[in-house]
Short mmCIF file of C-alpha atoms and ligand atoms in Angstrom, two decimals:
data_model
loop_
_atom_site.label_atom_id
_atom_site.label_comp_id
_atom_site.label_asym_id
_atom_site.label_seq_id
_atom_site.Cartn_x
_atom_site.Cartn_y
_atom_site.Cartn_z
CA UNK G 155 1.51 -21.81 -32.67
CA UNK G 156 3.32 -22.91 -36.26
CA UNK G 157 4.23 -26.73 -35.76
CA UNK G 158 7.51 -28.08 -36.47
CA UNK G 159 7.04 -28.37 -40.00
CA UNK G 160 6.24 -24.79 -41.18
CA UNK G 161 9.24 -23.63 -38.23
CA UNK G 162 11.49 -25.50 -40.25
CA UNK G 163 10.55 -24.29 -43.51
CA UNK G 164 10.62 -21.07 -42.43
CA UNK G 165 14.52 -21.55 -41.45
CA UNK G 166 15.17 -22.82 -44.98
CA UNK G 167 13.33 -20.35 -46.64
CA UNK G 168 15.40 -17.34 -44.55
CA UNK G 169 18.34 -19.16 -46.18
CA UNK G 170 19.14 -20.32 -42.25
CA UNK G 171 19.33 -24.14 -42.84
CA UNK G 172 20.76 -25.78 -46.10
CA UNK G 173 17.71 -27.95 -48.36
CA UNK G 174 18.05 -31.75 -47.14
CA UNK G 175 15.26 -33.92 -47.88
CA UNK G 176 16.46 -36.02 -45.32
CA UNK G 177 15.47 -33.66 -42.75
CA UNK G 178 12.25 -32.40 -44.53
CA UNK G 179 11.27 -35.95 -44.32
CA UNK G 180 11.98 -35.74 -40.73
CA UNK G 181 10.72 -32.62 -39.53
CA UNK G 182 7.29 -34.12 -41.52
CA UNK G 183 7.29 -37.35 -39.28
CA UNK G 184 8.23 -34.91 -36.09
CA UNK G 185 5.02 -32.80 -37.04
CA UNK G 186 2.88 -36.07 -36.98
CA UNK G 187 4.19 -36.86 -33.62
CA UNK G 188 3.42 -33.05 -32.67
CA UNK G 189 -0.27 -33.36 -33.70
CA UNK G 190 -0.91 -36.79 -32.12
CA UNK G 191 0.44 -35.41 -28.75
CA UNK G 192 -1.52 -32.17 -28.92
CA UNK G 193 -4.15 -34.17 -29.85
CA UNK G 194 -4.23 -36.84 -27.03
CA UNK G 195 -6.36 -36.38 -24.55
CA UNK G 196 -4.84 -35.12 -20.99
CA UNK G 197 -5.21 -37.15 -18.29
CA UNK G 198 -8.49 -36.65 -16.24
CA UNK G 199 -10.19 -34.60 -19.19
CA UNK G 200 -13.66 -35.43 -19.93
CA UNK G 201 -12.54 -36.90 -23.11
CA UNK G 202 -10.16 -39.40 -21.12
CA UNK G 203 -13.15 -40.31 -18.69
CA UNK G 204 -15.50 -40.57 -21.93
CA UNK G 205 -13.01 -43.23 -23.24
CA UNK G 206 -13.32 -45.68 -20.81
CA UNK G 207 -10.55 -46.94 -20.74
CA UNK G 208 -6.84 -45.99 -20.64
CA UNK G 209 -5.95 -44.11 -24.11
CA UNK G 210 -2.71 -44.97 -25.85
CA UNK G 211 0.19 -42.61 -25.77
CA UNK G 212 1.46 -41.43 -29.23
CA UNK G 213 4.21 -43.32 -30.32
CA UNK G 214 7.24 -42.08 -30.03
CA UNK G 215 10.26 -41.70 -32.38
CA UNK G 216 14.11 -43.16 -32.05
CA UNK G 217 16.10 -41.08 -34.80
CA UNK G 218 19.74 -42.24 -35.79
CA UNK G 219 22.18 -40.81 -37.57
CA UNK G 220 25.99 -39.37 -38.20
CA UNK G 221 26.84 -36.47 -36.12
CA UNK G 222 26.43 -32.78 -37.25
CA UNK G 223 23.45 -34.33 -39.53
CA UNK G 224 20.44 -32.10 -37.49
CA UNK G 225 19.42 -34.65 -34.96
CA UNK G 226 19.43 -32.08 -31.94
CA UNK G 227 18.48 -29.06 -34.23
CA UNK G 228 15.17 -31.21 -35.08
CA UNK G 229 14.63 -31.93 -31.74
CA UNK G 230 14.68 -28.84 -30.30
CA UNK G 231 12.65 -27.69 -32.98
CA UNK G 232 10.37 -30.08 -32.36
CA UNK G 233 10.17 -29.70 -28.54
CA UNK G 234 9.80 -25.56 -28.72
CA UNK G 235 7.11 -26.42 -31.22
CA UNK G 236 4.82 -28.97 -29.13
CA UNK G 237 2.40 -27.57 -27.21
CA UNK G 238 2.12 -30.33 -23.84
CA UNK G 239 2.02 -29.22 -20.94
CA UNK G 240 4.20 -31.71 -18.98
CA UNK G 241 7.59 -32.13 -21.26
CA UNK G 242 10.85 -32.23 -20.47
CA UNK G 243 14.11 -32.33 -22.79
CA UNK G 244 17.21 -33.50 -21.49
CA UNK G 245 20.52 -34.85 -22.28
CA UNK G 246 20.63 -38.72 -21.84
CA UNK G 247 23.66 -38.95 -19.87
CA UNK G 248 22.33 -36.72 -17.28
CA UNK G 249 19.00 -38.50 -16.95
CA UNK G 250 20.89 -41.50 -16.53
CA UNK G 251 22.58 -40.04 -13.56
CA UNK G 252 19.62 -38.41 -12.37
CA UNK G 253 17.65 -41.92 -12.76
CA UNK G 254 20.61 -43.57 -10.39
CA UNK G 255 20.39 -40.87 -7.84
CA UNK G 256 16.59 -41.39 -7.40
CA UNK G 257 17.30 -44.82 -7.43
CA UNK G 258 19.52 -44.56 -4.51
CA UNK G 259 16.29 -42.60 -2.44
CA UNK G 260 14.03 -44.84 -3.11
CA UNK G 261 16.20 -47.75 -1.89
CA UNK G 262 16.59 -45.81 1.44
CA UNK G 263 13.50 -45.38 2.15
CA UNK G 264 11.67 -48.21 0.45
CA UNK G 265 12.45 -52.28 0.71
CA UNK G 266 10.82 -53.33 -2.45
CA UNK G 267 11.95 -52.94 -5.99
CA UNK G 268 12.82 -49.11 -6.48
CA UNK G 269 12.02 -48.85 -9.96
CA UNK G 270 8.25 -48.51 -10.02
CA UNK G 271 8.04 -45.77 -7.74
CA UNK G 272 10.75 -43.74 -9.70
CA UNK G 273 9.34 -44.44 -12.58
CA UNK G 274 6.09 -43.16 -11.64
CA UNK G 275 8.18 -40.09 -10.37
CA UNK G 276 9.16 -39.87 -14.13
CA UNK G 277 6.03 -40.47 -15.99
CA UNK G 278 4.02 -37.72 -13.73
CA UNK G 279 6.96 -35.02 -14.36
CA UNK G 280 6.19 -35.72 -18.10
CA UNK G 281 4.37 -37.47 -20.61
CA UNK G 282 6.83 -36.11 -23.32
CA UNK G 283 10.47 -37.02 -22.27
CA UNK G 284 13.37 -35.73 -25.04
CA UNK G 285 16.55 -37.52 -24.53
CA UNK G 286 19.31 -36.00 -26.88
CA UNK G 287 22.59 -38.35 -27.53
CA UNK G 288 21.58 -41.84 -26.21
CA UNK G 289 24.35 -43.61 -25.53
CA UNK G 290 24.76 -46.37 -23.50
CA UNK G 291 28.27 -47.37 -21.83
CA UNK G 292 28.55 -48.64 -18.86
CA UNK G 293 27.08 -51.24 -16.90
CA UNK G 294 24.96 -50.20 -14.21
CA UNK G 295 22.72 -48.03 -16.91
CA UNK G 296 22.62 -51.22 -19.77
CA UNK G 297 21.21 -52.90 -16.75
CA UNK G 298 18.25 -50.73 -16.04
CA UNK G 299 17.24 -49.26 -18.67
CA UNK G 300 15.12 -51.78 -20.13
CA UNK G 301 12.78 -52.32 -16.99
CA UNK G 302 12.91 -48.24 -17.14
CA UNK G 303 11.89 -47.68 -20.45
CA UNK G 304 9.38 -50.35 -19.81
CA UNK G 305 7.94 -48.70 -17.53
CA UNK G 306 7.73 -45.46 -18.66
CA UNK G 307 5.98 -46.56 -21.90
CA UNK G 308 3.28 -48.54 -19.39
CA UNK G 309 2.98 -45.41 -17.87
CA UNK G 310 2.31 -43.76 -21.58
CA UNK G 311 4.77 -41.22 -21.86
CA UNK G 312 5.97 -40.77 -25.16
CA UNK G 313 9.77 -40.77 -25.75
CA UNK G 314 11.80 -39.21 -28.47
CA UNK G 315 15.64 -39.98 -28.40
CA UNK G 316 18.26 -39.25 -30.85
CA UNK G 317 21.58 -41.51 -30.96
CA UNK G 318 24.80 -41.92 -33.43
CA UNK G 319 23.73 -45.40 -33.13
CA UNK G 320 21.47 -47.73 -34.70
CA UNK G 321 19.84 -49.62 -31.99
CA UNK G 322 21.21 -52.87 -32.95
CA UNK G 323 24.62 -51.12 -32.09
CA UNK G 324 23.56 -49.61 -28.75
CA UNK G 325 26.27 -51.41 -25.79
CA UNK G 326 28.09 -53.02 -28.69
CA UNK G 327 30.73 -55.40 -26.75
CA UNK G 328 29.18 -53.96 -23.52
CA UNK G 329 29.51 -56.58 -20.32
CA UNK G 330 27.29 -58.45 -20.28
CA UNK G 331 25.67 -57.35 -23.41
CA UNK G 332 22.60 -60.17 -23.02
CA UNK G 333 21.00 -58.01 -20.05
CA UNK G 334 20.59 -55.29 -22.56
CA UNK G 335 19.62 -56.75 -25.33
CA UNK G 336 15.22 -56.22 -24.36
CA UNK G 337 15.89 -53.12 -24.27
CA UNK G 338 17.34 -52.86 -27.96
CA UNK G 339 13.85 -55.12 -28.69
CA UNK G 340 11.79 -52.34 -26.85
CA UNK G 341 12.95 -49.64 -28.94
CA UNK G 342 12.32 -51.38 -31.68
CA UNK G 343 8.72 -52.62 -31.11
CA UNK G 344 7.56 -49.50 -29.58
CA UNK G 345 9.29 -46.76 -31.15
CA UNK G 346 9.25 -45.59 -34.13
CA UNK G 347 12.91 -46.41 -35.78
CA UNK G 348 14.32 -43.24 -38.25
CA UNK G 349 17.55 -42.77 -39.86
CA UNK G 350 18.68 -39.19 -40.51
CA UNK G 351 21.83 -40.13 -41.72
CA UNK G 352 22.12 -37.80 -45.02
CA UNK G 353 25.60 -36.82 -46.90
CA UNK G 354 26.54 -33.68 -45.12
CA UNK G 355 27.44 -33.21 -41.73
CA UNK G 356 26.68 -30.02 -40.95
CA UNK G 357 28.86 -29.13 -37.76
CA UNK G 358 31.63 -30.06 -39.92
CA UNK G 359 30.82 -27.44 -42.07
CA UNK G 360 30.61 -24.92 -39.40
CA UNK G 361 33.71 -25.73 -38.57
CA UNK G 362 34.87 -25.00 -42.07
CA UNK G 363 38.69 -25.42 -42.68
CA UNK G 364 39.08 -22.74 -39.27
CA UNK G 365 41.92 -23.40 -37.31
CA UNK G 366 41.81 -25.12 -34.40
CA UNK G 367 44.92 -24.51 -32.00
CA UNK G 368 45.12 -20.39 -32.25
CA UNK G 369 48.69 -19.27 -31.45
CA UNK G 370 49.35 -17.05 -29.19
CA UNK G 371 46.67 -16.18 -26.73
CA UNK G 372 45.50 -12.83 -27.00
CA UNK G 373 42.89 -11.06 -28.96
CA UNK G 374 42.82 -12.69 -32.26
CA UNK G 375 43.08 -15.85 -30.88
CA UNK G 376 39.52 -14.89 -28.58
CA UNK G 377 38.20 -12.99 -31.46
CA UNK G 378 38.12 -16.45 -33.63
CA UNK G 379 37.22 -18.52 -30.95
CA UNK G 380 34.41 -16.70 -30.22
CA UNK G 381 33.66 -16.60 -34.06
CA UNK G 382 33.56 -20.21 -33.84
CA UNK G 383 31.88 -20.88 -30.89
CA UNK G 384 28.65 -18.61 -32.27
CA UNK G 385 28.83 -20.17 -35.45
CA UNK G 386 28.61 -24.00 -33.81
CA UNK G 387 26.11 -22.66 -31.07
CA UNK G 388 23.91 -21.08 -33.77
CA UNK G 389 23.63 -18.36 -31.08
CA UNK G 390 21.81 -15.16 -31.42
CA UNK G 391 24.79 -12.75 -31.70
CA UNK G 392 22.95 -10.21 -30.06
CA UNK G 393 22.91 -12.30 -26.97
CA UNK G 394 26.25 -12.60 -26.61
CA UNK G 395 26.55 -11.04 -23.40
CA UNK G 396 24.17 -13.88 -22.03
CA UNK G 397 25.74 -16.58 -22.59
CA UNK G 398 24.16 -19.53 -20.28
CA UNK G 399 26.07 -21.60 -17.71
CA UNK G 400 25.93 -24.94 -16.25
CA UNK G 401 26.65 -27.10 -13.68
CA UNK G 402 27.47 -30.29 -14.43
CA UNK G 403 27.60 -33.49 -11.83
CA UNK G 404 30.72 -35.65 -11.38
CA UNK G 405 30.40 -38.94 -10.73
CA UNK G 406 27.22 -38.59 -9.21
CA UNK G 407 28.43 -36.17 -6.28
CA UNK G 408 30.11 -33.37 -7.05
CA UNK G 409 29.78 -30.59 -9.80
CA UNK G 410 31.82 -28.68 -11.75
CA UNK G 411 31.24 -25.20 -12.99
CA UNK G 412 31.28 -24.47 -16.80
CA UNK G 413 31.22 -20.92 -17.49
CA UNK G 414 29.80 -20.82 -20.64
CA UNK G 415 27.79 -24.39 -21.91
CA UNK G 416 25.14 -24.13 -24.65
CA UNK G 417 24.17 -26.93 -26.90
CA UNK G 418 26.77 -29.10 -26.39
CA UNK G 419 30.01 -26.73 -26.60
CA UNK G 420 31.77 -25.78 -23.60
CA UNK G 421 34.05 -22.99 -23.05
CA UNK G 422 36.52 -23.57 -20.11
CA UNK G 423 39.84 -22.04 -19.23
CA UNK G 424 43.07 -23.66 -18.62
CA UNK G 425 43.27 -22.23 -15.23
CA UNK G 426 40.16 -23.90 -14.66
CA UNK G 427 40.78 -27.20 -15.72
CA UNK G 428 44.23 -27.65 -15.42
CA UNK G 429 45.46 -25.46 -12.71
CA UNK G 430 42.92 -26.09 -10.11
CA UNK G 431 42.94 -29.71 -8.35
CA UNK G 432 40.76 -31.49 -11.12
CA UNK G 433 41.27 -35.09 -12.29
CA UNK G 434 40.10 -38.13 -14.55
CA UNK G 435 36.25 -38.24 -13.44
CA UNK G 436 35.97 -34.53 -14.10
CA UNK G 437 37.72 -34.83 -17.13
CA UNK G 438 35.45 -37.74 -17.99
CA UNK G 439 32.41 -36.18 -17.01
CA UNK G 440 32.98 -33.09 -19.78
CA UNK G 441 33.80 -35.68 -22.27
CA UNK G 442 31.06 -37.47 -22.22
CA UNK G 443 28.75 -34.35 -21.83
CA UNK G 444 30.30 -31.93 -24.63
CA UNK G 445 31.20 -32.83 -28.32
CA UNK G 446 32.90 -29.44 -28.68
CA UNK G 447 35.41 -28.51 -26.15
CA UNK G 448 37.27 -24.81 -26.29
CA UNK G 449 40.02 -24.12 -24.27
CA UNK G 450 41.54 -20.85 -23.58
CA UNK G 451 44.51 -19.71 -22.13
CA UNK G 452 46.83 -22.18 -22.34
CA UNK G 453 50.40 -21.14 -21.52
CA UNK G 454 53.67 -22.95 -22.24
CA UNK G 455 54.14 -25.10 -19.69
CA UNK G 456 57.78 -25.28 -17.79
CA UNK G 457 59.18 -27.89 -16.13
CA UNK G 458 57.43 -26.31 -12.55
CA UNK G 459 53.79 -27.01 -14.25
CA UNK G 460 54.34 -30.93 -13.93
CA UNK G 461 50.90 -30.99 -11.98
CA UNK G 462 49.25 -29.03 -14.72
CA UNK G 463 50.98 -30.95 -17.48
CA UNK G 464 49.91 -34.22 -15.56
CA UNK G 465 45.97 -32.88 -15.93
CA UNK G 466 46.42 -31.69 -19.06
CA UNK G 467 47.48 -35.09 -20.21
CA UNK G 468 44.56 -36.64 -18.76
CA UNK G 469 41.78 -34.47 -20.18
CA UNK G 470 43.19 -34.88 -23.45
CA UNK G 471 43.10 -38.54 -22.76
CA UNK G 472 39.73 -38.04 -21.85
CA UNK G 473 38.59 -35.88 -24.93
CA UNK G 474 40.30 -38.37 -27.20
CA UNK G 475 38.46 -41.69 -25.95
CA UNK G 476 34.80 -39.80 -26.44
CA UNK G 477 36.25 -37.87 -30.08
CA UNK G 478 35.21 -34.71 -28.71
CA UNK G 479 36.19 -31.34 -31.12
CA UNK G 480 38.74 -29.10 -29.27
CA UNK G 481 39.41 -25.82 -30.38
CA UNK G 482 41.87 -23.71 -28.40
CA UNK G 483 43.89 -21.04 -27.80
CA UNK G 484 47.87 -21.34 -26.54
CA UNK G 485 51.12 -19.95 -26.12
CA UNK G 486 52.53 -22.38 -28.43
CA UNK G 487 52.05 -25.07 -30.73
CA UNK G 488 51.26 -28.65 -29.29
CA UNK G 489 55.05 -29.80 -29.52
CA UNK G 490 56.93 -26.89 -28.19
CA UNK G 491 54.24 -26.64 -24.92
CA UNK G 492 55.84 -28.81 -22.30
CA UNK G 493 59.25 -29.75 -23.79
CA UNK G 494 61.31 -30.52 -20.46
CA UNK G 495 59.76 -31.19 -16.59
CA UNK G 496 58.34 -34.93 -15.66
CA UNK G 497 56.54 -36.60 -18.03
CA UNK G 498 57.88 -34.56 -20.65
CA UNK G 499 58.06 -38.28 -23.07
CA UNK G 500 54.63 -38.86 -22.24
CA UNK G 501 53.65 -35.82 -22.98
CA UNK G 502 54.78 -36.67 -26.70
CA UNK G 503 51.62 -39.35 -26.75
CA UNK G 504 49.50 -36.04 -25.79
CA UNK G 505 51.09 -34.03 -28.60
CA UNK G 506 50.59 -37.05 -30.89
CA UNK G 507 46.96 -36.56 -29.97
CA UNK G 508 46.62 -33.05 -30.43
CA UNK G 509 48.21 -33.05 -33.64
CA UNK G 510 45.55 -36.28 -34.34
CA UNK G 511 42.37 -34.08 -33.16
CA UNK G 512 42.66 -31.44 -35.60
CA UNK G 513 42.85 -34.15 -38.36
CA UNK G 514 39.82 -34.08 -40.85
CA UNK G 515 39.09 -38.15 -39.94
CA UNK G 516 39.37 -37.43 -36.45
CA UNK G 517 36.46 -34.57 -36.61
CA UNK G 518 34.22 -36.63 -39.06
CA UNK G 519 34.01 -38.81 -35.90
CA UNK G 520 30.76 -39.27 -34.12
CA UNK G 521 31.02 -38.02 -30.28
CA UNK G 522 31.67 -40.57 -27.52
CA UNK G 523 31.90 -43.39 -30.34
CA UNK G 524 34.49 -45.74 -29.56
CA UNK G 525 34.89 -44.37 -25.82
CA UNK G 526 33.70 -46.66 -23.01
CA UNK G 527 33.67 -50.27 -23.23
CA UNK G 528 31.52 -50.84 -20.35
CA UNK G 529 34.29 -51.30 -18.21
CA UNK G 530 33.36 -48.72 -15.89
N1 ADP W 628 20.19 -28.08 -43.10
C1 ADP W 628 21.13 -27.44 -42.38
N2 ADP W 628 21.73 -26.35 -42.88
C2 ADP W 628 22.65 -25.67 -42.17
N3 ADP W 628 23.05 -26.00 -40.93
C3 ADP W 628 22.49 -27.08 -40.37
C4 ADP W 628 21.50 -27.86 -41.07
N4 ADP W 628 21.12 -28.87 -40.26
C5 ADP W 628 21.83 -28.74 -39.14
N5 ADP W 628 22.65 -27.67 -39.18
C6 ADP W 628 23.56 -27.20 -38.15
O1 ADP W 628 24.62 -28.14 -38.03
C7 ADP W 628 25.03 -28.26 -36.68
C8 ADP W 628 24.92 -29.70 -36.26
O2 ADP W 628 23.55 -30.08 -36.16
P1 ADP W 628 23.03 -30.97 -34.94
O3 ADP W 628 21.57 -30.94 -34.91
O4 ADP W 628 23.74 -30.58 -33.69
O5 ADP W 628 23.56 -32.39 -35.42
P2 ADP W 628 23.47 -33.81 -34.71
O6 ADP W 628 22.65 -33.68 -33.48
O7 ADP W 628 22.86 -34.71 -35.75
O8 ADP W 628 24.89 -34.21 -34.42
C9 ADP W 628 24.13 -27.35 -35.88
O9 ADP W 628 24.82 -26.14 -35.69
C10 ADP W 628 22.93 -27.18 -36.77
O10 ADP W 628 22.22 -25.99 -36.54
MG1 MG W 629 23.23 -33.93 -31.48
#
């Protein structure tokens, strides 16, 4: 099995990725990480019992950087690559709100503190845990997540995470910000701290100067979309057909279908989204889970569709506070889509948005920064 290195080299040599030396350098530190962990010796091998004594876990890697500059694409390059047995990559919000759910079990059915025992949960599901797009905004996770982390490296798994944040900025103005604070000194005594934070950000470019709001619905307006989703997906064309879908959890309880979800685009329709009985913590949840958001099938909305003008306000809302990318297709431009009905001034904040979202400084934006204040 090639290591991460050569993989990656091979991509730029097929003329697949753009030369950054930036990422070279990466991919070179990711391969060192990749040897040390296929090196290590598995837990109960003779090699461990020869020892004598506990070995130490490779150390693991933090990496930082602007969006669109190849944090994810190195990670999952990385995490195809390594050959361990027990690894798991997932996104960070939804480990958080897997990490509170197990919490919640082992309160039931324990008295003492419940974080050991999930921890140990954790650390025997993987001694390689990926976590793609830390961010850390709200309360309840700032408050954990040191004595988690803490744990977990005790229990030597090895951790790679990717953020838009340095950890110094991690919870910036968060409540309470001095609970969090050992976990920003954690990272940065036992992981290994990289930038990637070159000049170009690549999903920008993939977006190229495409339009963003197609007019009207209809074939062209699908045929581009779709153009654009493959192009931001990096998806096998020829797989087209297969397109996967997720389910993601809402506020901890219930979930919400996305038809078509791969590597942080989703593809929804406004019947979906709008037209069914959604609301803020759905809209939330997307927001904070996708940076690229496509919507199609918008119609122009008369003054009948105030519920579905009410939503639609709100997930823009939503998109807005985390700077996620939408790309859609409608009946008509932003201004002319709900012109008279209830709420038809508010709306005009919505359009203002809109109009805002397809602005070159609003898509240089990193996802989700800005958005949450730790006032949930
Ligand atoms: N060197 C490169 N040349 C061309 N495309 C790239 C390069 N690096 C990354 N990309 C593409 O740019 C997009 C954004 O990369 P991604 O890894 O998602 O960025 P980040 O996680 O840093 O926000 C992806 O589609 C990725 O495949
Ligand atoms: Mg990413």
């Amino acid at each position: 099995m090639a290591d991460i290195l050569s993989r990656y080299r091979r991509l730029v040599d097929a003329g697949e990725l753009r030369v950054d030396p930036d990422q070279a350098a990466a991919a070179a530190r990711l391969a060192k990480l990749q040897a040390e962990l296929e090196a290590a010796p598995t837990r109960g091998s003779v090699l461990w019992r020869m020892l004598g004594k506990t070995p130490d876990a490779p150390q693991g890697l933090y990496v930082w950087g602007g969006v669109g500059r190849g944090k994810s694409m190195l990670m999952d390059l990385f995490y195809d690559a390594v050959q361990v047995q027990r690894k798991k990559r997932v996104h960070f919000h939804e480990f958080m709100l897997d990490v509170h759910a197990r919490l919640r079990e082992a309160r039931k059915s324990e008295s003492g503190d419940p974080i050991p025992p999930v921890v140990a949960a954790l650390a025997d599901e993987a001694r390689l845990l990926c976590f793609d797009e830390l961010v850390v905004n709200n309360m309840a996770d700032a408050a954990i997540m040191s004595r988690l982390f803490t744990g977990l490296l005790e229990k030597r798994v090895t951790i790679v995470a990717t953020s838009n944040r340095a950890p110094d900025d991690l919870y910036k103005d968060g409540l309470n910000r001095q609970l969090f604070l050992p976990f920003i000194d954690l990272i940065k005594a036992k992981l290994d701290v990289m930038t990637l934070d070159g000049p170009v950000d690549y999903r920008r470019d993939r977006l190229g100067h495409t339009k963003l709001w197609h007019v009207p619905n209809g074939p062209d307006a699908t045929q581009a979309l779709s153009i654009a989703f493959f192009r931001l997906t990096d998806y096998p064309v020829e797989n087209r057909a297969k397109v996967p879908s997720e389910d993601i959890v809402v506020q901890g309880e219930r979930t919400l279908h996305v038809p078509k979800s791969l590597k942080g685009v989703a593809v929804f329709s406004f019947k979906r989204l709008c037209v069914e009985p959604r609301g803020a913590s759905d809209y939330l949840a997307i927001a904070r889970r996708y940076h690229t958001v496509i919507i199609v099938g918008i119609p122009v909305l008369g003054p009948e569709k105030r519920n579905e003008a009410a939503r639609f306000v709100t997930l823009v809302d939503a998109l807005y506070e985390y700077k996620v990318k939408l790309l859609a297709s409608a009946d008509a431009e932003p201004m002319v889509l709900y012109p008279k009905g209830d709420g038809a001034f508010e709306f005009e904040r919505t359009v203002s948005r809109l109009m805002e979202m397809q602005s070159d400084d609003y898509l240089a934006l990193g996802h989700g920064t800005g958005g949450g204040s730790g006032q949930e």
